[in-house]
Amino acid sequence: MSAIKHRKVIAGLALAAAAALPLAACSSTDDSSSDSSSTEVAKPLARINALSGEDTAIALDKGFTDALTSLKLTPGVVGTAKLTDGSLVFPITGGNVTYYKPGTAKPYVIGQVQHEGSGLSLTAGDTKVELTNFNVDPGISRVYGDVTVNGKVAATSAFLFQLRGATLKPLQTEGDTAILEGTKVFISPVAAGLLNDTFGTDAVTDQLLVGVAKITVNTTP
């Protein structure tokens, strides 16, 4: 493999790992790793100061769509988001990421992956909730965003989704893109409470699986 190709693969791994949020990024290491990291400053394998291009797609779980139907909630998209073939697609608009060799730093992926200007809407009767401007924090496997109810701001930078990467598939590379698929996306306790209060129900819980994420990112700045 050429040096240029190798750097592209490493960069793609860093970008995709940050967006997909495998739980291993937050897992504990053994004592020897902890001792080493406490006395030495780990060097990153890759650092991307400005993310650009491609998207995060969430293949909606049937349990989630059935729950929306039972609650008489109609899903929709906001801004540049798309709903295509059962998947919500949010363009990646910016952010940054630093990726360390697993075991040399905790967490081994830090930064943020931004999806400004897009989001998800849920409507019931005259009430419309919009969840927008998603910002992924890879260090703690959380997604933050803004919330409006009928156009009025209800929350900013709220903890909206939690991610679990145990089902994450190996990294794939195609040309100048990297793809990671398999991370599960769940409603957060904060979002569950907000949606229950807004729509007058108690059916939304933090065990509700929204879907499975597929992250496609550019490996070249």
Short mmCIF file of N, CA, C and O in Angstrom, two decimals, residues 86-197:
data_model
loop_
_atom_site.label_atom_id
_atom_site.label_comp_id
_atom_site.label_asym_id
_atom_site.label_seq_id
_atom_site.Cartn_x
_atom_site.Cartn_y
_atom_site.Cartn_z
N GLY A 86 -36.53 4.76 3.73
CA GLY A 86 -36.59 4.38 5.13
C GLY A 86 -35.43 4.85 5.98
O GLY A 86 -35.29 4.43 7.13
N SER A 87 -34.58 5.73 5.44
CA SER A 87 -33.44 6.25 6.18
C SER A 87 -33.48 7.77 6.26
O SER A 87 -33.78 8.45 5.27
N LEU A 88 -33.17 8.29 7.45
CA LEU A 88 -32.96 9.72 7.62
C LEU A 88 -31.51 10.03 7.29
O LEU A 88 -30.60 9.36 7.80
N VAL A 89 -31.27 11.04 6.46
CA VAL A 89 -29.92 11.37 6.02
C VAL A 89 -29.61 12.81 6.40
O VAL A 89 -30.33 13.74 6.01
N PHE A 90 -28.51 13.00 7.16
CA PHE A 90 -28.10 14.32 7.63
C PHE A 90 -26.70 14.63 7.10
O PHE A 90 -25.74 13.93 7.45
N PRO A 91 -26.54 15.67 6.27
CA PRO A 91 -25.22 16.01 5.75
C PRO A 91 -24.25 16.43 6.86
O PRO A 91 -24.65 17.13 7.80
N ILE A 92 -23.01 16.00 6.77
CA ILE A 92 -21.96 16.44 7.69
C ILE A 92 -21.46 17.80 7.21
O ILE A 92 -21.04 17.95 6.06
N THR A 93 -21.51 18.81 8.09
CA THR A 93 -21.17 20.17 7.68
C THR A 93 -19.87 20.69 8.27
O THR A 93 -19.37 21.73 7.84
N GLY A 94 -19.30 20.00 9.24
CA GLY A 94 -18.07 20.49 9.84
C GLY A 94 -17.70 19.73 11.08
O GLY A 94 -18.27 18.68 11.40
N GLY A 95 -16.71 20.27 11.79
CA GLY A 95 -16.23 19.64 13.00
C GLY A 95 -14.76 19.33 12.92
O GLY A 95 -14.05 19.78 12.00
N ASN A 96 -14.28 18.55 13.85
CA ASN A 96 -12.87 18.16 13.88
C ASN A 96 -12.74 16.86 14.65
O ASN A 96 -13.63 16.50 15.43
N VAL A 97 -11.64 16.15 14.43
CA VAL A 97 -11.46 14.89 15.13
C VAL A 97 -9.98 14.57 15.28
O VAL A 97 -9.18 14.86 14.39
N THR A 98 -9.65 14.01 16.43
CA THR A 98 -8.31 13.48 16.67
C THR A 98 -8.45 12.02 17.06
O THR A 98 -9.28 11.68 17.92
N TYR A 99 -7.68 11.15 16.42
CA TYR A 99 -7.80 9.70 16.60
C TYR A 99 -6.47 9.13 17.11
O TYR A 99 -5.43 9.33 16.49
N TYR A 100 -6.53 8.43 18.26
CA TYR A 100 -5.36 7.79 18.85
C TYR A 100 -5.46 6.28 18.70
O TYR A 100 -6.55 5.73 18.54
N LYS A 101 -4.33 5.61 18.77
CA LYS A 101 -4.35 4.16 18.78
C LYS A 101 -5.10 3.70 20.03
O LYS A 101 -4.79 4.14 21.14
N PRO A 102 -6.12 2.82 19.86
CA PRO A 102 -6.86 2.33 21.03
C PRO A 102 -5.92 1.76 22.09
O PRO A 102 -5.01 1.00 21.78
N GLY A 103 -6.13 2.17 23.33
CA GLY A 103 -5.30 1.71 24.43
C GLY A 103 -4.24 2.70 24.84
O GLY A 103 -3.68 2.60 25.94
N THR A 104 -3.96 3.70 23.97
CA THR A 104 -2.94 4.70 24.31
C THR A 104 -3.55 5.97 24.87
O THR A 104 -2.84 6.79 25.44
N ALA A 105 -4.85 6.14 24.70
CA ALA A 105 -5.54 7.33 25.22
C ALA A 105 -6.98 6.95 25.52
O ALA A 105 -7.54 6.03 24.92
N LYS A 106 -7.58 7.67 26.45
CA LYS A 106 -8.96 7.41 26.83
C LYS A 106 -9.71 8.73 27.00
O LYS A 106 -9.35 9.52 27.85
N PRO A 107 -10.73 8.97 26.15
CA PRO A 107 -11.14 8.17 24.99
C PRO A 107 -10.12 8.27 23.85
O PRO A 107 -9.31 9.18 23.84
N TYR A 108 -10.19 7.33 22.90
CA TYR A 108 -9.21 7.36 21.82
C TYR A 108 -9.69 8.15 20.61
O TYR A 108 -8.94 8.33 19.65
N VAL A 109 -10.94 8.64 20.64
CA VAL A 109 -11.43 9.55 19.61
C VAL A 109 -12.02 10.77 20.30
O VAL A 109 -12.89 10.64 21.16
N ILE A 110 -11.53 11.96 19.96
CA ILE A 110 -12.07 13.18 20.53
C ILE A 110 -12.37 14.17 19.41
O ILE A 110 -11.80 14.09 18.32
N GLY A 111 -13.28 15.08 19.68
CA GLY A 111 -13.64 16.09 18.69
C GLY A 111 -15.13 16.28 18.61
O GLY A 111 -15.86 16.08 19.60
N GLN A 112 -15.62 16.66 17.44
CA GLN A 112 -17.04 16.82 17.22
C GLN A 112 -17.35 16.67 15.74
O GLN A 112 -16.51 16.97 14.89
N VAL A 113 -18.55 16.16 15.45
CA VAL A 113 -19.00 16.01 14.07
C VAL A 113 -20.34 16.74 13.96
O VAL A 113 -21.32 16.37 14.61
N GLN A 114 -20.37 17.79 13.15
CA GLN A 114 -21.51 18.68 13.11
C GLN A 114 -22.42 18.42 11.91
O GLN A 114 -21.95 18.07 10.82
N HIS A 115 -23.72 18.60 12.15
CA HIS A 115 -24.73 18.46 11.09
C HIS A 115 -25.64 19.69 11.17
O HIS A 115 -26.82 19.59 11.49
N GLU A 116 -25.08 20.85 10.88
CA GLU A 116 -25.83 22.10 11.00
C GLU A 116 -26.83 22.24 9.85
O GLU A 116 -26.57 21.84 8.72
N GLY A 117 -27.99 22.83 10.16
CA GLY A 117 -28.97 23.13 9.13
C GLY A 117 -29.84 21.98 8.69
O GLY A 117 -30.51 22.06 7.66
N SER A 118 -29.86 20.90 9.47
CA SER A 118 -30.73 19.77 9.14
C SER A 118 -31.27 19.16 10.42
O SER A 118 -30.78 19.45 11.52
N GLY A 119 -32.29 18.31 10.28
CA GLY A 119 -32.83 17.68 11.48
C GLY A 119 -34.08 16.87 11.20
O GLY A 119 -34.46 16.62 10.05
N LEU A 120 -34.72 16.47 12.30
CA LEU A 120 -35.90 15.60 12.29
C LEU A 120 -37.07 16.34 12.92
O LEU A 120 -36.90 17.04 13.93
N SER A 121 -38.26 16.20 12.33
CA SER A 121 -39.46 16.78 12.93
C SER A 121 -40.45 15.69 13.28
O SER A 121 -40.50 14.63 12.64
N LEU A 122 -41.23 15.94 14.33
CA LEU A 122 -42.31 15.04 14.76
C LEU A 122 -43.55 15.90 14.96
O LEU A 122 -43.52 16.88 15.71
N THR A 123 -44.65 15.51 14.30
CA THR A 123 -45.86 16.33 14.33
C THR A 123 -47.06 15.51 14.76
O THR A 123 -47.25 14.37 14.32
N ALA A 124 -47.87 16.10 15.65
CA ALA A 124 -49.15 15.50 16.06
C ALA A 124 -50.15 16.64 16.19
O ALA A 124 -49.99 17.53 17.03
N GLY A 125 -51.17 16.63 15.32
CA GLY A 125 -52.15 17.71 15.34
C GLY A 125 -51.50 19.05 15.08
O GLY A 125 -50.80 19.23 14.08
N ASP A 126 -51.69 20.00 16.01
CA ASP A 126 -51.13 21.33 15.86
C ASP A 126 -49.75 21.48 16.51
O ASP A 126 -49.20 22.58 16.56
N THR A 127 -49.20 20.38 17.00
CA THR A 127 -47.91 20.44 17.69
C THR A 127 -46.81 19.86 16.82
O THR A 127 -46.91 18.72 16.35
N LYS A 128 -45.76 20.64 16.63
CA LYS A 128 -44.62 20.19 15.82
C LYS A 128 -43.32 20.41 16.58
O LYS A 128 -43.01 21.53 16.99
N VAL A 129 -42.59 19.33 16.79
CA VAL A 129 -41.29 19.39 17.45
C VAL A 129 -40.20 19.18 16.40
O VAL A 129 -40.29 18.27 15.58
N GLU A 130 -39.18 20.03 16.45
CA GLU A 130 -38.04 19.89 15.54
C GLU A 130 -36.76 19.69 16.34
O GLU A 130 -36.47 20.46 17.27
N LEU A 131 -36.02 18.64 16.00
CA LEU A 131 -34.72 18.34 16.59
C LEU A 131 -33.68 18.61 15.50
O LEU A 131 -33.68 17.94 14.46
N THR A 132 -32.80 19.58 15.71
CA THR A 132 -31.93 20.03 14.63
C THR A 132 -30.49 20.27 15.09
O THR A 132 -30.18 20.25 16.27
N ASN A 133 -29.63 20.54 14.09
CA ASN A 133 -28.24 20.94 14.33
C ASN A 133 -27.49 19.93 15.20
O ASN A 133 -26.87 20.29 16.20
N PHE A 134 -27.54 18.68 14.79
CA PHE A 134 -26.93 17.60 15.58
C PHE A 134 -25.41 17.75 15.64
O PHE A 134 -24.75 18.03 14.64
N ASN A 135 -24.87 17.55 16.84
CA ASN A 135 -23.43 17.63 17.07
C ASN A 135 -23.00 16.38 17.84
O ASN A 135 -23.41 16.18 18.98
N VAL A 136 -22.20 15.55 17.20
CA VAL A 136 -21.76 14.29 17.79
C VAL A 136 -20.51 14.51 18.63
O VAL A 136 -19.54 15.11 18.16
N ASP A 137 -20.54 14.02 19.87
CA ASP A 137 -19.37 14.04 20.74
C ASP A 137 -18.84 12.61 20.84
O ASP A 137 -19.41 11.78 21.55
N PRO A 138 -17.75 12.29 20.13
CA PRO A 138 -17.27 10.91 20.09
C PRO A 138 -16.68 10.43 21.41
O PRO A 138 -16.62 9.23 21.65
N GLY A 139 -16.26 11.35 22.27
CA GLY A 139 -15.64 10.94 23.52
C GLY A 139 -16.60 10.31 24.50
O GLY A 139 -16.20 9.48 25.32
N ILE A 140 -17.89 10.68 24.42
CA ILE A 140 -18.87 10.16 25.38
C ILE A 140 -20.08 9.53 24.70
O ILE A 140 -21.09 9.27 25.35
N SER A 141 -19.99 9.27 23.39
CA SER A 141 -21.04 8.57 22.65
C SER A 141 -22.41 9.24 22.80
O SER A 141 -23.42 8.59 23.06
N ARG A 142 -22.42 10.55 22.62
CA ARG A 142 -23.67 11.31 22.71
C ARG A 142 -23.85 12.21 21.50
O ARG A 142 -22.87 12.64 20.87
N VAL A 143 -25.11 12.50 21.19
CA VAL A 143 -25.45 13.47 20.15
C VAL A 143 -26.27 14.58 20.79
O VAL A 143 -27.27 14.32 21.46
N TYR A 144 -25.82 15.81 20.57
CA TYR A 144 -26.51 16.98 21.10
C TYR A 144 -27.20 17.72 19.95
O TYR A 144 -26.86 17.56 18.78
N GLY A 145 -28.19 18.55 20.29
CA GLY A 145 -28.87 19.31 19.26
C GLY A 145 -29.85 20.31 19.86
O GLY A 145 -30.02 20.39 21.08
N ASP A 146 -30.49 21.07 18.98
CA ASP A 146 -31.45 22.08 19.39
C ASP A 146 -32.87 21.56 19.23
O ASP A 146 -33.15 20.72 18.36
N VAL A 147 -33.78 22.07 20.06
CA VAL A 147 -35.17 21.64 20.04
C VAL A 147 -36.09 22.85 19.98
O VAL A 147 -35.92 23.81 20.75
N THR A 148 -37.04 22.82 19.04
CA THR A 148 -38.09 23.84 19.01
C THR A 148 -39.45 23.16 19.05
O THR A 148 -39.61 22.04 18.56
N VAL A 149 -40.41 23.85 19.65
CA VAL A 149 -41.80 23.37 19.67
C VAL A 149 -42.66 24.47 19.06
O VAL A 149 -42.71 25.59 19.58
N ASN A 150 -43.27 24.15 17.93
CA ASN A 150 -44.07 25.14 17.19
C ASN A 150 -43.27 26.42 16.93
O ASN A 150 -43.78 27.53 17.06
N GLY A 151 -42.00 26.23 16.57
CA GLY A 151 -41.16 27.36 16.20
C GLY A 151 -40.49 28.08 17.35
O GLY A 151 -39.64 28.95 17.13
N LYS A 152 -40.84 27.74 18.59
CA LYS A 152 -40.24 28.39 19.75
C LYS A 152 -39.15 27.50 20.35
O LYS A 152 -39.33 26.29 20.47
N VAL A 153 -38.03 28.11 20.73
CA VAL A 153 -36.90 27.35 21.26
C VAL A 153 -37.26 26.72 22.60
O VAL A 153 -37.68 27.41 23.53
N ALA A 154 -37.11 25.40 22.67
CA ALA A 154 -37.36 24.68 23.92
C ALA A 154 -36.06 24.29 24.61
O ALA A 154 -36.01 24.17 25.84
N ALA A 155 -35.00 24.07 23.82
CA ALA A 155 -33.70 23.70 24.38
C ALA A 155 -32.63 23.89 23.32
O ALA A 155 -32.90 23.75 22.12
N THR A 156 -31.42 24.21 23.75
CA THR A 156 -30.28 24.30 22.84
C THR A 156 -29.17 23.39 23.35
O THR A 156 -28.98 23.24 24.56
N SER A 157 -28.47 22.77 22.42
CA SER A 157 -27.38 21.85 22.75
C SER A 157 -27.82 20.81 23.78
O SER A 157 -27.09 20.49 24.72
N ALA A 158 -29.03 20.29 23.61
CA ALA A 158 -29.57 19.28 24.52
C ALA A 158 -29.07 17.89 24.14
O ALA A 158 -28.80 17.62 22.97
N PHE A 159 -28.94 17.02 25.12
CA PHE A 159 -28.54 15.62 24.91
C PHE A 159 -29.74 14.88 24.31
O PHE A 159 -30.70 14.59 25.00
N LEU A 160 -29.68 14.56 23.01
CA LEU A 160 -30.83 14.02 22.30
C LEU A 160 -30.75 12.52 22.02
O LEU A 160 -31.77 11.82 22.07
N PHE A 161 -29.56 12.03 21.68
CA PHE A 161 -29.42 10.62 21.32
C PHE A 161 -28.19 10.03 21.98
O PHE A 161 -27.20 10.72 22.21
N GLN A 162 -28.26 8.73 22.27
CA GLN A 162 -27.10 8.00 22.76
C GLN A 162 -26.79 6.89 21.76
O GLN A 162 -27.70 6.36 21.12
N LEU A 163 -25.51 6.56 21.62
CA LEU A 163 -25.10 5.60 20.61
C LEU A 163 -24.36 4.43 21.23
O LEU A 163 -23.62 4.60 22.20
N ARG A 164 -24.57 3.26 20.65
CA ARG A 164 -23.95 2.04 21.14
C ARG A 164 -23.30 1.31 19.97
O ARG A 164 -23.97 0.96 19.00
N GLY A 165 -21.99 1.10 20.08
CA GLY A 165 -21.24 0.60 18.94
C GLY A 165 -20.88 -0.87 18.95
O GLY A 165 -20.03 -1.30 18.18
N ALA A 166 -21.54 -1.68 19.80
CA ALA A 166 -21.18 -3.09 19.89
C ALA A 166 -21.42 -3.84 18.58
O ALA A 166 -20.79 -4.86 18.31
N THR A 167 -22.35 -3.34 17.75
CA THR A 167 -22.68 -4.01 16.49
C THR A 167 -21.99 -3.37 15.29
O THR A 167 -22.34 -3.65 14.14
N LEU A 168 -21.01 -2.52 15.56
CA LEU A 168 -20.31 -1.81 14.49
C LEU A 168 -19.55 -2.77 13.58
O LEU A 168 -18.84 -3.66 14.04
N LYS A 169 -19.69 -2.59 12.26
CA LYS A 169 -18.99 -3.41 11.28
C LYS A 169 -17.60 -2.83 11.01
O LYS A 169 -17.35 -1.66 11.28
N PRO A 170 -16.68 -3.63 10.45
CA PRO A 170 -15.35 -3.11 10.12
C PRO A 170 -15.42 -1.96 9.12
O PRO A 170 -16.34 -1.87 8.30
N LEU A 171 -14.42 -1.09 9.19
CA LEU A 171 -14.33 0.05 8.28
C LEU A 171 -14.22 -0.40 6.83
O LEU A 171 -13.50 -1.34 6.51
N GLN A 172 -14.96 0.28 5.95
CA GLN A 172 -14.84 0.06 4.51
C GLN A 172 -14.34 1.35 3.87
O GLN A 172 -14.69 2.44 4.30
N THR A 173 -13.51 1.23 2.84
CA THR A 173 -13.06 2.40 2.09
C THR A 173 -13.43 2.22 0.63
O THR A 173 -13.28 1.14 0.06
N GLU A 174 -13.94 3.30 0.04
CA GLU A 174 -14.30 3.31 -1.37
C GLU A 174 -13.81 4.61 -1.98
O GLU A 174 -14.38 5.67 -1.74
N GLY A 175 -12.71 4.53 -2.75
CA GLY A 175 -12.15 5.73 -3.34
C GLY A 175 -11.70 6.70 -2.26
O GLY A 175 -10.88 6.36 -1.40
N ASP A 176 -12.26 7.91 -2.28
CA ASP A 176 -11.89 8.93 -1.30
C ASP A 176 -12.90 9.02 -0.16
O ASP A 176 -13.00 10.05 0.51
N THR A 177 -13.65 7.95 0.08
CA THR A 177 -14.60 7.94 1.20
C THR A 177 -14.34 6.75 2.10
O THR A 177 -13.79 5.73 1.69
N ALA A 178 -14.75 6.91 3.36
CA ALA A 178 -14.70 5.82 4.33
C ALA A 178 -16.11 5.60 4.86
O ALA A 178 -16.88 6.56 5.03
N ILE A 179 -16.47 4.34 5.10
CA ILE A 179 -17.83 4.00 5.52
C ILE A 179 -17.78 3.12 6.75
O ILE A 179 -17.06 2.12 6.78
N LEU A 180 -18.54 3.51 7.77
CA LEU A 180 -18.73 2.67 8.95
C LEU A 180 -20.23 2.52 9.19
O LEU A 180 -20.96 3.51 9.19
N GLU A 181 -20.65 1.30 9.41
CA GLU A 181 -22.08 1.02 9.55
C GLU A 181 -22.31 0.07 10.71
O GLU A 181 -21.51 -0.83 10.97
N GLY A 182 -23.41 0.28 11.43
CA GLY A 182 -23.79 -0.66 12.47
C GLY A 182 -24.03 -0.08 13.85
O GLY A 182 -24.61 -0.75 14.71
N THR A 183 -23.59 1.15 14.12
CA THR A 183 -23.83 1.76 15.42
C THR A 183 -25.33 1.98 15.64
O THR A 183 -26.01 2.53 14.77
N LYS A 184 -25.84 1.58 16.80
CA LYS A 184 -27.25 1.74 17.11
C LYS A 184 -27.50 3.10 17.77
O LYS A 184 -26.73 3.53 18.63
N VAL A 185 -28.60 3.73 17.37
CA VAL A 185 -28.96 5.07 17.86
C VAL A 185 -30.22 4.96 18.71
O VAL A 185 -31.25 4.47 18.25
N PHE A 186 -30.12 5.42 19.96
CA PHE A 186 -31.25 5.37 20.89
C PHE A 186 -31.66 6.78 21.32
O PHE A 186 -30.83 7.69 21.38
N ILE A 187 -32.94 6.94 21.64
CA ILE A 187 -33.42 8.18 22.24
C ILE A 187 -32.74 8.36 23.60
O ILE A 187 -32.57 7.40 24.35
N SER A 188 -32.35 9.59 23.92
CA SER A 188 -31.73 9.84 25.22
C SER A 188 -32.81 10.03 26.29
O SER A 188 -33.97 10.31 25.97
N PRO A 189 -32.44 9.90 27.57
CA PRO A 189 -33.41 10.18 28.64
C PRO A 189 -33.95 11.60 28.57
O PRO A 189 -35.14 11.84 28.84
N VAL A 190 -33.10 12.55 28.20
CA VAL A 190 -33.52 13.95 28.10
C VAL A 190 -34.57 14.12 27.01
O VAL A 190 -35.63 14.74 27.21
N ALA A 191 -34.30 13.56 25.82
CA ALA A 191 -35.24 13.68 24.71
C ALA A 191 -36.53 12.94 24.99
O ALA A 191 -37.62 13.40 24.64
N ALA A 192 -36.44 11.78 25.65
CA ALA A 192 -37.64 11.01 25.99
C ALA A 192 -38.55 11.84 26.89
O ALA A 192 -39.77 11.91 26.66
N GLY A 193 -37.98 12.48 27.91
CA GLY A 193 -38.78 13.30 28.81
C GLY A 193 -39.42 14.48 28.10
O GLY A 193 -40.60 14.79 28.32
N LEU A 194 -38.65 15.12 27.23
CA LEU A 194 -39.17 16.28 26.51
C LEU A 194 -40.32 15.89 25.58
O LEU A 194 -41.36 16.56 25.54
N LEU A 195 -40.15 14.78 24.85
CA LEU A 195 -41.20 14.35 23.92
C LEU A 195 -42.45 13.90 24.68
O LEU A 195 -43.58 14.19 24.26
N ASN A 196 -42.26 13.20 25.79
CA ASN A 196 -43.41 12.77 26.59
C ASN A 196 -44.19 13.97 27.12
O ASN A 196 -45.43 14.00 27.07
N ASP A 197 -43.48 14.97 27.63
CA ASP A 197 -44.14 16.16 28.16
C ASP A 197 -44.88 16.93 27.06
O ASP A 197 -46.00 17.41 27.25
#
